[in-house]
Amino acid sequence: MKLTDTQIKFYKDQGYLIVENIFSKEEINTLKESAKIFEELKFSPNVICEKNGSIRSVFSPNNKVDSYDWLCKQKRLVEPARQLIGNDVYMYQFKLNNKKALSDECWEWHQDFPYWHLDDGVRFPDMVSIMILFQDTTILHGALLFIPKSHKDGVVDFEEKKHLQIRKNENKKNNLINSLNNDLKYTVKKDLIISNEENIAVGEGGIGTCIFFHPNLFHASNSNLSPIDRNTAIITYNDIENLPSNQDRPDFLCSRNYDAIKFEEREINSER
């Protein structure tokens, strides 16, 4: 799949692009079924759980499950990523996010690039993230919220969080945790959100929809008030010439495999 010139122009201007029906319902159901194996791997470092034991996120699922290795190599994702970035790409990060039904958990307003720039040493925001919706998703399900054109501001000022600064000074483990949980260490100053409140958009779509978004785009998500879980996959691709310089974070957060992705045309495999 290739994006049209109109779609590319929209992404570059708005900082996001929503494309429906990139994956079929059958393909998504196979991916969801394959993810059940992670219930057996809750104590792995790449599996992040809520306080009640339910899984919040799984990083680098492609290293454990064939169907997720299939997903990140699909031409319908990689080719648009190459178009938007303007060069060959490798997979920088891959995670599954689960927002439990009737949950009050939310994600604060933030940009992704500060984590990759400040923690991993990536120089430029020549990257793109793609969220794949695993079910029909509306604002009721805690859909992605974003502020169009905010990516043009570059990395903005962060909201001061004194309690996180204290933890950061205590040890690196706590510093890492606040890159993964909903008490994020780099969040957008509230004044910037207030001044853009009327422009907030919602990333809604049917099952198999993909949302492409820029690493500097302001985004957040609300609680899931629906009676079903909201599941998504988020794959971030990076320019092969824009490599990280730091090695502090584990490779399930910042991949060390910098090889340009080669397309795979095979059908999805449901085997674990």
Short mmCIF file of C-alpha atoms in Angstrom, two decimals:
data_model
loop_
_atom_site.label_atom_id
_atom_site.label_comp_id
_atom_site.label_asym_id
_atom_site.label_seq_id
_atom_site.Cartn_x
_atom_site.Cartn_y
_atom_site.Cartn_z
CA MET A 1 0.00 0.00 0.00
CA LYS A 2 1.22 3.47 -0.91
CA LEU A 3 -0.11 6.73 0.44
CA THR A 4 -1.37 9.30 -2.02
CA ASP A 5 0.20 12.74 -2.36
CA THR A 6 -2.89 14.17 -0.65
CA GLN A 7 -2.50 11.84 2.32
CA ILE A 8 1.21 12.64 2.67
CA LYS A 9 0.49 16.38 2.52
CA PHE A 10 -2.22 16.00 5.19
CA TYR A 11 0.15 14.10 7.50
CA LYS A 12 2.95 16.62 7.13
CA ASP A 13 0.57 19.51 7.83
CA GLN A 14 -1.55 17.95 10.60
CA GLY A 15 0.93 15.52 12.18
CA TYR A 16 -1.35 12.52 11.84
CA LEU A 17 -3.27 10.46 9.31
CA ILE A 18 -6.12 7.96 9.84
CA VAL A 19 -6.53 5.22 7.22
CA GLU A 20 -9.31 2.66 7.59
CA ASN A 21 -9.44 -1.01 6.54
CA ILE A 22 -5.70 -1.58 6.29
CA PHE A 23 -6.12 -4.91 8.09
CA SER A 24 -9.07 -7.29 7.88
CA LYS A 25 -11.15 -8.37 10.83
CA GLU A 26 -9.82 -11.93 10.39
CA GLU A 27 -6.20 -10.74 10.55
CA ILE A 28 -6.86 -8.69 13.68
CA ASN A 29 -8.65 -11.58 15.38
CA THR A 30 -5.63 -13.81 14.71
CA LEU A 31 -3.37 -11.18 16.29
CA LYS A 32 -5.61 -10.90 19.34
CA GLU A 33 -5.71 -14.67 19.76
CA SER A 34 -1.92 -14.85 19.50
CA ALA A 35 -1.52 -12.27 22.27
CA LYS A 36 -2.99 -14.65 24.87
CA ILE A 37 0.45 -16.21 25.34
CA PHE A 38 1.58 -13.09 27.21
CA GLU A 39 -0.65 -14.03 30.13
CA GLU A 40 1.90 -16.79 30.72
CA LEU A 41 4.80 -14.32 30.54
CA LYS A 42 3.69 -11.67 33.03
CA PHE A 43 6.96 -11.71 34.91
CA SER A 44 9.04 -10.94 31.83
CA PRO A 45 10.67 -7.46 31.91
CA ASN A 46 8.98 -6.49 28.65
CA VAL A 47 5.47 -7.14 30.05
CA ILE A 48 4.12 -4.18 32.05
CA CYS A 49 1.24 -4.90 34.41
CA GLU A 50 -1.26 -2.81 36.35
CA LYS A 51 -1.34 -2.97 40.14
CA ASN A 52 -4.17 -5.52 39.91
CA GLY A 53 -2.02 -7.83 37.76
CA SER A 54 -3.71 -7.16 34.41
CA ILE A 55 -1.42 -6.50 31.47
CA ARG A 56 -1.05 -2.87 30.42
CA SER A 57 1.66 -3.16 27.76
CA VAL A 58 3.80 -5.75 26.04
CA PHE A 59 6.99 -4.51 24.39
CA SER A 60 8.68 -6.32 21.48
CA PRO A 61 5.90 -8.92 21.03
CA ASN A 62 7.47 -9.78 17.67
CA ASN A 63 10.32 -11.53 19.50
CA LYS A 64 7.89 -14.07 21.00
CA VAL A 65 5.01 -14.44 18.57
CA ASP A 66 5.27 -15.09 14.83
CA SER A 67 2.11 -13.18 13.95
CA TYR A 68 3.57 -9.98 15.43
CA ASP A 69 6.81 -10.49 13.54
CA TRP A 70 4.58 -10.76 10.47
CA LEU A 71 2.75 -7.54 11.41
CA CYS A 72 5.76 -5.23 11.72
CA LYS A 73 7.12 -6.36 8.33
CA GLN A 74 3.96 -5.77 6.35
CA LYS A 75 4.39 -3.67 3.23
CA ARG A 76 1.14 -1.84 4.01
CA LEU A 77 2.89 -0.38 7.09
CA VAL A 78 6.54 -0.19 6.04
CA GLU A 79 5.98 1.43 2.63
CA PRO A 80 3.90 4.33 4.05
CA ALA A 81 6.50 4.77 6.82
CA ARG A 82 9.21 5.07 4.17
CA GLN A 83 7.11 7.61 2.27
CA LEU A 84 6.52 9.77 5.35
CA ILE A 85 10.13 9.62 6.56
CA GLY A 86 11.78 9.78 3.15
CA ASN A 87 14.25 6.93 3.58
CA ASP A 88 14.54 3.24 4.43
CA VAL A 89 13.35 2.42 7.94
CA TYR A 90 13.94 -0.06 10.72
CA MET A 91 11.63 -0.93 13.59
CA TYR A 92 12.57 1.22 16.57
CA GLN A 93 9.88 0.12 19.01
CA PHE A 94 6.85 -2.17 19.05
CA LYS A 95 4.29 -2.47 21.82
CA LEU A 96 0.81 -3.77 22.51
CA ASN A 97 -1.34 -1.54 24.71
CA ASN A 98 -4.37 -2.76 26.64
CA LYS A 99 -6.82 -0.40 28.29
CA LYS A 100 -9.13 -2.51 30.42
CA ALA A 101 -12.90 -2.15 30.21
CA LEU A 102 -14.56 0.24 32.68
CA SER A 103 -11.14 1.49 33.72
CA ASP A 104 -10.24 4.95 35.04
CA GLU A 105 -6.66 4.71 33.69
CA CYS A 106 -5.63 7.48 31.31
CA TRP A 107 -2.45 8.72 29.63
CA GLU A 108 -1.34 12.30 30.14
CA TRP A 109 -0.63 14.74 27.33
CA HIS A 110 2.85 14.09 26.02
CA GLN A 111 5.13 13.82 23.02
CA ASP A 112 7.01 10.60 22.27
CA PHE A 113 10.17 12.10 20.86
CA PRO A 114 11.53 13.53 24.16
CA TYR A 115 11.94 9.96 25.48
CA TRP A 116 13.73 8.84 22.34
CA HIS A 117 15.84 11.99 22.08
CA LEU A 118 16.78 12.49 25.75
CA ASP A 119 16.90 8.87 26.89
CA ASP A 120 18.08 7.09 23.74
CA GLY A 121 20.04 9.82 21.99
CA VAL A 122 18.06 9.88 18.73
CA ARG A 123 18.97 13.17 17.07
CA PHE A 124 16.04 13.93 14.78
CA PRO A 125 12.27 13.22 14.81
CA ASP A 126 12.57 11.37 11.48
CA MET A 127 10.26 8.69 12.80
CA VAL A 128 6.62 7.68 12.57
CA SER A 129 4.38 5.67 14.88
CA ILE A 130 1.47 3.61 13.60
CA MET A 131 -1.37 2.59 15.92
CA ILE A 132 -3.43 -0.38 14.73
CA LEU A 133 -6.93 -0.61 16.21
CA PHE A 134 -7.90 -4.10 17.33
CA GLN A 135 -11.59 -3.28 17.63
CA ASP A 136 -14.04 -0.56 16.63
CA THR A 137 -12.85 2.36 18.73
CA THR A 138 -14.56 5.61 19.75
CA ILE A 139 -13.92 8.20 22.43
CA LEU A 140 -15.97 5.97 24.77
CA HIS A 141 -13.21 3.33 24.58
CA GLY A 142 -10.45 5.77 25.50
CA ALA A 143 -9.43 6.51 21.92
CA LEU A 144 -6.25 8.42 21.14
CA LEU A 145 -6.61 12.19 21.50
CA PHE A 146 -4.27 14.57 19.71
CA ILE A 147 -3.76 18.21 18.84
CA PRO A 148 -3.33 18.67 15.08
CA LYS A 149 -0.26 20.65 13.92
CA SER A 150 1.34 20.54 17.39
CA HIS A 151 4.26 18.57 15.94
CA LYS A 152 5.42 21.78 14.28
CA ASP A 153 6.36 23.21 17.69
CA GLY A 154 9.22 20.73 18.14
CA VAL A 155 9.99 19.48 21.65
CA VAL A 156 8.10 21.78 24.05
CA ASP A 157 8.47 22.61 27.74
CA PHE A 158 7.59 19.85 30.19
CA GLU A 159 5.22 20.07 33.12
CA GLU A 160 7.29 20.15 36.31
CA LYS A 161 6.87 17.03 38.44
CA LYS A 162 8.90 17.32 41.60
CA HIS A 163 8.01 13.84 42.86
CA LEU A 164 9.48 12.31 39.70
CA GLN A 165 12.65 14.36 40.00
CA ILE A 166 13.12 12.94 43.48
CA ARG A 167 12.67 9.39 42.18
CA LYS A 168 15.04 10.04 39.30
CA ASN A 169 17.73 11.07 41.75
CA GLU A 170 17.12 7.92 43.82
CA ASN A 171 17.74 5.30 41.14
CA LYS A 172 17.53 4.55 37.41
CA LYS A 173 14.82 1.92 37.84
CA ASN A 174 12.22 4.48 38.89
CA ASN A 175 13.33 6.72 36.04
CA LEU A 176 12.64 3.86 33.61
CA ILE A 177 9.25 3.05 35.17
CA ASN A 178 8.02 6.58 34.51
CA SER A 179 8.67 6.09 30.82
CA LEU A 180 6.24 3.15 30.86
CA ASN A 181 3.40 3.89 33.26
CA ASN A 182 0.75 6.61 33.13
CA ASP A 183 2.67 8.90 35.51
CA LEU A 184 4.92 10.02 32.68
CA LYS A 185 8.08 12.00 33.36
CA TYR A 186 7.91 14.14 30.20
CA THR A 187 4.45 15.68 29.84
CA VAL A 188 3.36 18.77 27.92
CA LYS A 189 2.85 21.93 29.98
CA LYS A 190 -0.82 22.39 30.85
CA ASP A 191 -0.89 25.93 29.46
CA LEU A 192 -0.13 24.58 25.99
CA ILE A 193 -3.05 22.14 26.20
CA ILE A 194 -5.43 24.79 27.52
CA SER A 195 -4.57 27.15 24.67
CA ASN A 196 -5.30 24.38 22.14
CA GLU A 197 -8.35 22.85 23.81
CA GLU A 198 -10.73 23.68 20.95
CA ASN A 199 -8.49 21.90 18.44
CA ILE A 200 -8.38 18.48 20.14
CA ALA A 201 -9.17 15.65 17.70
CA VAL A 202 -10.12 12.02 18.35
CA GLY A 203 -8.49 8.97 16.74
CA GLU A 204 -11.64 6.96 16.12
CA GLY A 205 -12.03 4.15 13.61
CA GLY A 206 -13.19 0.64 12.88
CA ILE A 207 -11.28 -2.57 13.49
CA GLY A 208 -8.12 -2.70 11.33
CA THR A 209 -7.82 1.09 11.10
CA CYS A 210 -4.30 2.56 11.31
CA ILE A 211 -3.40 5.93 12.81
CA PHE A 212 -0.07 7.35 11.65
CA PHE A 213 1.33 10.07 13.94
CA HIS A 214 4.46 12.19 14.23
CA PRO A 215 6.73 11.69 17.29
CA ASN A 216 6.32 15.35 18.34
CA LEU A 217 2.51 15.37 18.09
CA PHE A 218 0.79 16.18 21.41
CA HIS A 219 -1.34 13.16 22.29
CA ALA A 220 -3.11 11.54 25.23
CA SER A 221 -5.95 9.13 25.94
CA ASN A 222 -8.86 9.10 28.34
CA SER A 223 -10.30 6.29 30.45
CA ASN A 224 -12.11 3.36 28.84
CA LEU A 225 -15.74 3.65 29.91
CA SER A 226 -16.94 0.92 27.57
CA PRO A 227 -17.61 -2.69 28.70
CA ILE A 228 -14.90 -4.10 26.40
CA ASP A 229 -11.11 -3.85 26.52
CA ARG A 230 -9.43 -1.42 24.12
CA ASN A 231 -6.46 -3.16 22.51
CA THR A 232 -3.98 -1.60 20.11
CA ALA A 233 -0.58 -2.27 18.60
CA ILE A 234 1.82 0.65 18.15
CA ILE A 235 4.84 0.25 15.88
CA THR A 236 7.44 3.00 15.57
CA TYR A 237 9.72 3.10 12.55
CA ASN A 238 12.93 5.13 12.42
CA ASP A 239 15.15 6.38 9.59
CA ILE A 240 18.11 3.99 9.24
CA GLU A 241 20.42 7.03 9.32
CA ASN A 242 18.91 8.39 12.58
CA LEU A 243 20.29 5.88 15.07
CA PRO A 244 20.28 6.22 18.88
CA SER A 245 23.60 7.02 20.57
CA ASN A 246 22.75 5.83 24.10
CA GLN A 247 22.53 2.22 25.24
CA ASP A 248 21.01 2.75 28.70
CA ARG A 249 17.51 1.46 28.05
CA PRO A 250 16.79 -2.22 27.31
CA ASP A 251 16.50 -3.25 23.68
CA PHE A 252 12.81 -4.10 24.05
CA LEU A 253 12.30 -0.31 24.37
CA CYS A 254 14.98 0.80 21.91
CA SER A 255 15.80 -1.82 19.30
CA ARG A 256 19.44 -2.55 18.50
CA ASN A 257 18.56 -4.17 15.17
CA TYR A 258 19.14 -1.35 12.71
CA ASP A 259 18.65 -3.36 9.52
CA ALA A 260 16.22 -1.87 7.03
CA ILE A 261 12.99 -3.84 7.08
CA LYS A 262 12.29 -6.10 4.15
CA PHE A 263 8.66 -6.56 3.17
CA GLU A 264 6.89 -9.85 3.81
CA GLU A 265 3.99 -10.91 1.64
CA ARG A 266 3.20 -14.21 3.38
CA GLU A 267 -0.14 -14.68 5.10
CA ILE A 268 -0.46 -14.25 8.84
CA ASN A 269 0.53 -17.27 10.91
CA SER A 270 -1.54 -17.97 14.03
CA GLU A 271 1.06 -20.27 15.58
CA ARG A 272 2.73 -19.02 18.77
#
